[in-house]
């Protein structure tokens, strides 16, 4: 409109003025259209890897570096080559493979996907068939250090569940092998065994006939035992097995079998575990973890026989993944404000938890994931500050924390930062 000036109007034909006016209006409409079109993209960016999070570019760079380092370890063989004292650990290597799956999503790097799937194929080959007490086909795994722990295996098979969703549709046999392996391990946990695995190498005996390691009726209903511990059958409630297998793996298996039903890949419905049963086990396990919390909100490390070694942050870190999974797939309401308050109040001045270099510190990163999940349901400035403080600690103490050097801490940090950058990228997708 400013193009029409009173002192020139009489000197320019009317049609010329109108043309200039129309041109100006077109430019204005184009500018508005660009702004409007950009708005949805900005909104989308808050949900993706470039959302407005503190130091996002630095996190992406560190994650990329971590994924590249992981590619040098030969993770796919399940025998990492960085001098680890336990190079065949299925839980440590499973977390690394899971980090590669997330990195593939974040950076669209096919080599990350191929290596993660190679590890999953290797894990399938490591299963040991066994008949359950109900006559079904089960399977168990050695942890990689001559133990049969349901807790450690839960972390590994959760990674295998994610490989199911990431694997290409062809060859179909690959996905089918994942489903069969996941289901067989679940049956072993739920239904137990007829004879002790490996002729009693890990411990003698099996759970009572018709039962497995899932507590169904006593005061610890919902909890899981740990398979075989200290060379004895371990049936009493164990915090970590309950978290990693009970309320993290079983929710992921639920999603896998739910997907199988939708895509009609299963050879017959009788071969699939009932979804309702998996949901009940998952929710009951999470409920047990919440129920046994201490007065200060911490999650106790319950194991038989008991130990005096500190495991506070390990219990919280492993449980955090299970709470996210149960909430994502079952929309199960969990009040964890007391636990988050404990985590926030116990944070070190530098943003870490426990003494850096300790086993507690190495396994603590998912405590940040618990805070992140909590913030999706609550507005809590103190919790937000604690989350950002931990991320800052990791970025500023990368070498001191041995990220990109130590496989165990690197897996936990990789998963935590990936989810921080793109929420829940390390979990199975929700149902469409």
mmCIF file of N, CA, C and O in Angstrom, residues 373-417:
data_model
loop_
_atom_site.group_PDB
_atom_site.id
_atom_site.type_symbol
_atom_site.label_atom_id
_atom_site.label_comp_id
_atom_site.label_asym_id
_atom_site.label_seq_id
_atom_site.Cartn_x
_atom_site.Cartn_y
_atom_site.Cartn_z
ATOM 1 N N UNK A 373 11.464 -39.346 31.387
ATOM 2 C CA UNK A 373 10.108 -39.898 31.283
ATOM 3 C C UNK A 373 9.155 -39.155 32.216
ATOM 4 O O UNK A 373 8.033 -38.793 31.821
ATOM 5 N N UNK A 374 9.591 -38.894 33.433
ATOM 6 C CA UNK A 374 8.777 -38.187 34.431
ATOM 7 C C UNK A 374 8.360 -36.814 33.912
ATOM 8 O O UNK A 374 7.214 -36.380 34.102
ATOM 9 N N UNK A 375 9.271 -36.139 33.239
ATOM 10 C CA UNK A 375 8.981 -34.802 32.729
ATOM 11 C C UNK A 375 7.977 -34.798 31.580
ATOM 12 O O UNK A 375 7.407 -33.752 31.267
ATOM 13 N N UNK A 376 7.746 -35.941 30.960
ATOM 14 C CA UNK A 376 6.698 -36.002 29.932
ATOM 15 C C UNK A 376 5.314 -35.962 30.557
ATOM 16 O O UNK A 376 4.320 -35.734 29.859
ATOM 17 N N UNK A 377 5.245 -36.209 31.859
ATOM 18 C CA UNK A 377 3.965 -36.200 32.567
ATOM 19 C C UNK A 377 3.854 -35.079 33.605
ATOM 20 O O UNK A 377 2.769 -34.817 34.114
ATOM 21 N N UNK A 378 4.977 -34.441 33.917
ATOM 22 C CA UNK A 378 4.986 -33.456 34.997
ATOM 23 C C UNK A 378 5.858 -32.258 34.634
ATOM 24 O O UNK A 378 6.869 -32.392 33.942
ATOM 25 N N UNK A 379 5.460 -31.099 35.130
ATOM 26 C CA UNK A 379 6.258 -29.891 34.985
ATOM 27 C C UNK A 379 7.043 -29.704 36.278
ATOM 28 O O UNK A 379 6.477 -29.369 37.316
ATOM 29 N N UNK A 380 8.343 -29.951 36.220
ATOM 30 C CA UNK A 380 9.172 -29.924 37.427
ATOM 31 C C UNK A 380 10.514 -29.280 37.075
ATOM 32 O O UNK A 380 11.414 -29.944 36.566
ATOM 33 N N UNK A 381 10.665 -27.988 37.324
ATOM 34 C CA UNK A 381 11.907 -27.285 36.968
ATOM 35 C C UNK A 381 13.148 -27.899 37.592
ATOM 36 O O UNK A 381 14.207 -27.957 36.953
ATOM 37 N N UNK A 382 13.050 -28.367 38.833
ATOM 38 C CA UNK A 382 14.216 -28.969 39.498
ATOM 39 C C UNK A 382 14.637 -30.250 38.781
ATOM 40 O O UNK A 382 15.832 -30.511 38.593
ATOM 41 N N UNK A 383 13.658 -31.051 38.378
ATOM 42 C CA UNK A 383 13.965 -32.283 37.656
ATOM 43 C C UNK A 383 14.551 -31.974 36.283
ATOM 44 O O UNK A 383 15.492 -32.641 35.829
ATOM 45 N N UNK A 384 14.007 -30.960 35.610
ATOM 46 C CA UNK A 384 14.539 -30.556 34.306
ATOM 47 C C UNK A 384 15.986 -30.114 34.428
ATOM 48 O O UNK A 384 16.843 -30.475 33.607
ATOM 49 N N UNK A 385 16.271 -29.357 35.460
ATOM 50 C CA UNK A 385 17.640 -28.894 35.682
ATOM 51 C C UNK A 385 18.576 -30.066 35.955
ATOM 52 O O UNK A 385 19.711 -30.099 35.455
ATOM 53 N N UNK A 386 18.105 -31.045 36.728
ATOM 54 C CA UNK A 386 18.929 -32.219 37.036
ATOM 55 C C UNK A 386 19.232 -33.019 35.775
ATOM 56 O O UNK A 386 20.351 -33.520 35.593
ATOM 57 N N UNK A 387 18.248 -33.151 34.907
ATOM 58 C CA UNK A 387 18.439 -33.882 33.654
ATOM 59 C C UNK A 387 19.490 -33.205 32.786
ATOM 60 O O UNK A 387 20.422 -33.852 32.288
ATOM 61 N N UNK A 388 19.348 -31.897 32.616
ATOM 62 C CA UNK A 388 20.304 -31.164 31.797
ATOM 63 C C UNK A 388 21.694 -31.170 32.433
ATOM 64 O O UNK A 388 22.715 -31.196 31.732
ATOM 65 N N UNK A 389 21.726 -31.184 33.751
ATOM 66 C CA UNK A 389 22.999 -31.210 34.462
ATOM 67 C C UNK A 389 23.734 -32.528 34.222
ATOM 68 O O UNK A 389 24.949 -32.548 34.040
ATOM 69 N N UNK A 390 22.974 -33.627 34.205
ATOM 70 C CA UNK A 390 23.609 -34.925 33.942
ATOM 71 C C UNK A 390 24.142 -34.985 32.513
ATOM 72 O O UNK A 390 25.258 -35.450 32.281
ATOM 73 N N UNK A 391 23.356 -34.517 31.563
ATOM 74 C CA UNK A 391 23.803 -34.522 30.174
ATOM 75 C C UNK A 391 25.072 -33.681 30.038
ATOM 76 O O UNK A 391 26.020 -34.061 29.341
ATOM 77 N N UNK A 392 25.103 -32.544 30.718
ATOM 78 C CA UNK A 392 26.288 -31.706 30.699
ATOM 79 C C UNK A 392 27.495 -32.416 31.280
ATOM 80 O O UNK A 392 28.619 -32.305 30.752
ATOM 81 N N UNK A 393 27.269 -33.175 32.361
ATOM 82 C CA UNK A 393 28.359 -33.946 32.951
ATOM 83 C C UNK A 393 28.930 -34.949 31.946
ATOM 84 O O UNK A 393 30.148 -35.069 31.791
ATOM 85 N N UNK A 394 28.056 -35.659 31.266
ATOM 86 C CA UNK A 394 28.516 -36.666 30.300
ATOM 87 C C UNK A 394 29.332 -36.011 29.188
ATOM 88 O O UNK A 394 30.420 -36.479 28.828
ATOM 89 N N UNK A 395 28.827 -34.914 28.655
ATOM 90 C CA UNK A 395 29.519 -34.256 27.552
ATOM 91 C C UNK A 395 30.865 -33.681 27.998
ATOM 92 O O UNK A 395 31.854 -33.756 27.253
ATOM 93 N N UNK A 396 30.899 -33.130 29.195
ATOM 94 C CA UNK A 396 32.118 -32.474 29.675
ATOM 95 C C UNK A 396 33.122 -33.457 30.277
ATOM 96 O O UNK A 396 34.289 -33.114 30.462
ATOM 97 N N UNK A 397 32.653 -34.658 30.616
ATOM 98 C CA UNK A 397 33.530 -35.650 31.256
ATOM 99 C C UNK A 397 33.630 -36.915 30.409
ATOM 100 O O UNK A 397 33.807 -38.008 30.937
ATOM 101 N N UNK A 398 33.478 -36.768 29.118
ATOM 102 C CA UNK A 398 33.404 -37.894 28.191
ATOM 103 C C UNK A 398 34.567 -38.872 28.380
ATOM 104 O O UNK A 398 34.364 -40.071 28.549
ATOM 105 N N UNK A 399 35.780 -38.359 28.384
ATOM 106 C CA UNK A 399 36.958 -39.224 28.529
ATOM 107 C C UNK A 399 37.109 -39.737 29.954
ATOM 108 O O UNK A 399 37.396 -40.919 30.177
ATOM 109 N N UNK A 400 36.889 -38.856 30.927
ATOM 110 C CA UNK A 400 37.021 -39.264 32.327
ATOM 111 C C UNK A 400 35.999 -40.333 32.691
ATOM 112 O O UNK A 400 36.269 -41.204 33.535
ATOM 113 N N UNK A 401 34.843 -40.268 32.054
ATOM 114 C CA UNK A 401 33.770 -41.234 32.300
ATOM 115 C C UNK A 401 33.990 -42.512 31.487
ATOM 116 O O UNK A 401 33.224 -43.456 31.585
ATOM 117 N N UNK A 402 35.026 -42.498 30.642
ATOM 118 C CA UNK A 402 35.428 -43.637 29.817
ATOM 119 C C UNK A 402 34.392 -44.013 28.760
ATOM 120 O O UNK A 402 34.276 -45.170 28.358
ATOM 121 N N UNK A 403 33.645 -43.011 28.310
ATOM 122 C CA UNK A 403 32.726 -43.248 27.190
ATOM 123 C C UNK A 403 33.557 -43.361 25.923
ATOM 124 O O UNK A 403 34.454 -42.559 25.677
ATOM 125 N N UNK A 404 33.271 -44.379 25.134
ATOM 126 C CA UNK A 404 34.097 -44.625 23.964
ATOM 127 C C UNK A 404 35.387 -45.337 24.308
ATOM 128 O O UNK A 404 36.287 -45.447 23.471
ATOM 129 N N UNK A 405 35.464 -45.830 25.541
ATOM 130 C CA UNK A 405 36.619 -46.624 25.978
ATOM 131 C C UNK A 405 36.144 -47.911 26.654
ATOM 132 O O UNK A 405 36.586 -48.997 26.300
ATOM 133 N N UNK A 406 35.253 -47.761 27.605
ATOM 134 C CA UNK A 406 34.702 -48.900 28.338
ATOM 135 C C UNK A 406 33.355 -49.289 27.737
ATOM 136 O O UNK A 406 32.458 -48.438 27.597
ATOM 137 N N UNK A 407 33.211 -50.542 27.394
ATOM 138 C CA UNK A 407 32.009 -50.981 26.685
ATOM 139 C C UNK A 407 30.757 -50.876 27.544
ATOM 140 O O UNK A 407 29.684 -50.501 27.053
ATOM 141 N N UNK A 408 30.873 -51.200 28.818
ATOM 142 C CA UNK A 408 29.682 -51.204 29.678
ATOM 143 C C UNK A 408 29.094 -49.807 29.818
ATOM 144 O O UNK A 408 27.902 -49.585 29.544
ATOM 145 N N UNK A 409 29.913 -48.845 30.249
ATOM 146 C CA UNK A 409 29.394 -47.491 30.445
ATOM 147 C C UNK A 409 28.996 -46.866 29.114
ATOM 148 O O UNK A 409 28.028 -46.098 29.037
ATOM 149 N N UNK A 410 29.699 -47.210 28.035
ATOM 150 C CA UNK A 410 29.386 -46.640 26.719
ATOM 151 C C UNK A 410 27.997 -47.047 26.247
ATOM 152 O O UNK A 410 27.274 -46.243 25.642
ATOM 153 N N UNK A 411 27.608 -48.305 26.519
ATOM 154 C CA UNK A 411 26.272 -48.749 26.133
ATOM 155 C C UNK A 411 25.187 -47.987 26.871
ATOM 156 O O UNK A 411 24.212 -47.524 26.261
ATOM 157 N N UNK A 412 25.355 -47.836 28.172
ATOM 158 C CA UNK A 412 24.347 -47.116 28.957
ATOM 159 C C UNK A 412 24.264 -45.649 28.551
ATOM 160 O O UNK A 412 23.171 -45.086 28.416
ATOM 161 N N UNK A 413 25.410 -45.013 28.357
ATOM 162 C CA UNK A 413 25.424 -43.607 27.960
ATOM 163 C C UNK A 413 24.838 -43.440 26.560
ATOM 164 O O UNK A 413 24.053 -42.514 26.309
ATOM 165 N N UNK A 414 25.186 -44.338 25.652
ATOM 166 C CA UNK A 414 24.653 -44.254 24.301
ATOM 167 C C UNK A 414 23.136 -44.313 24.274
ATOM 168 O O UNK A 414 22.472 -43.510 23.601
ATOM 169 N N UNK A 415 22.566 -45.246 25.013
ATOM 170 C CA UNK A 415 21.104 -45.376 25.068
ATOM 171 C C UNK A 415 20.470 -44.132 25.672
ATOM 172 O O UNK A 415 19.447 -43.625 25.179
ATOM 173 N N UNK A 416 21.065 -43.633 26.735
ATOM 174 C CA UNK A 416 20.497 -42.485 27.437
ATOM 175 C C UNK A 416 20.530 -41.224 26.589
ATOM 176 O O UNK A 416 19.531 -40.499 26.496
ATOM 177 N N UNK A 417 21.657 -40.957 25.936
ATOM 178 C CA UNK A 417 21.754 -39.762 25.097
ATOM 179 C C UNK A 417 20.872 -39.870 23.859
ATOM 180 O O UNK A 417 20.291 -38.874 23.412
#
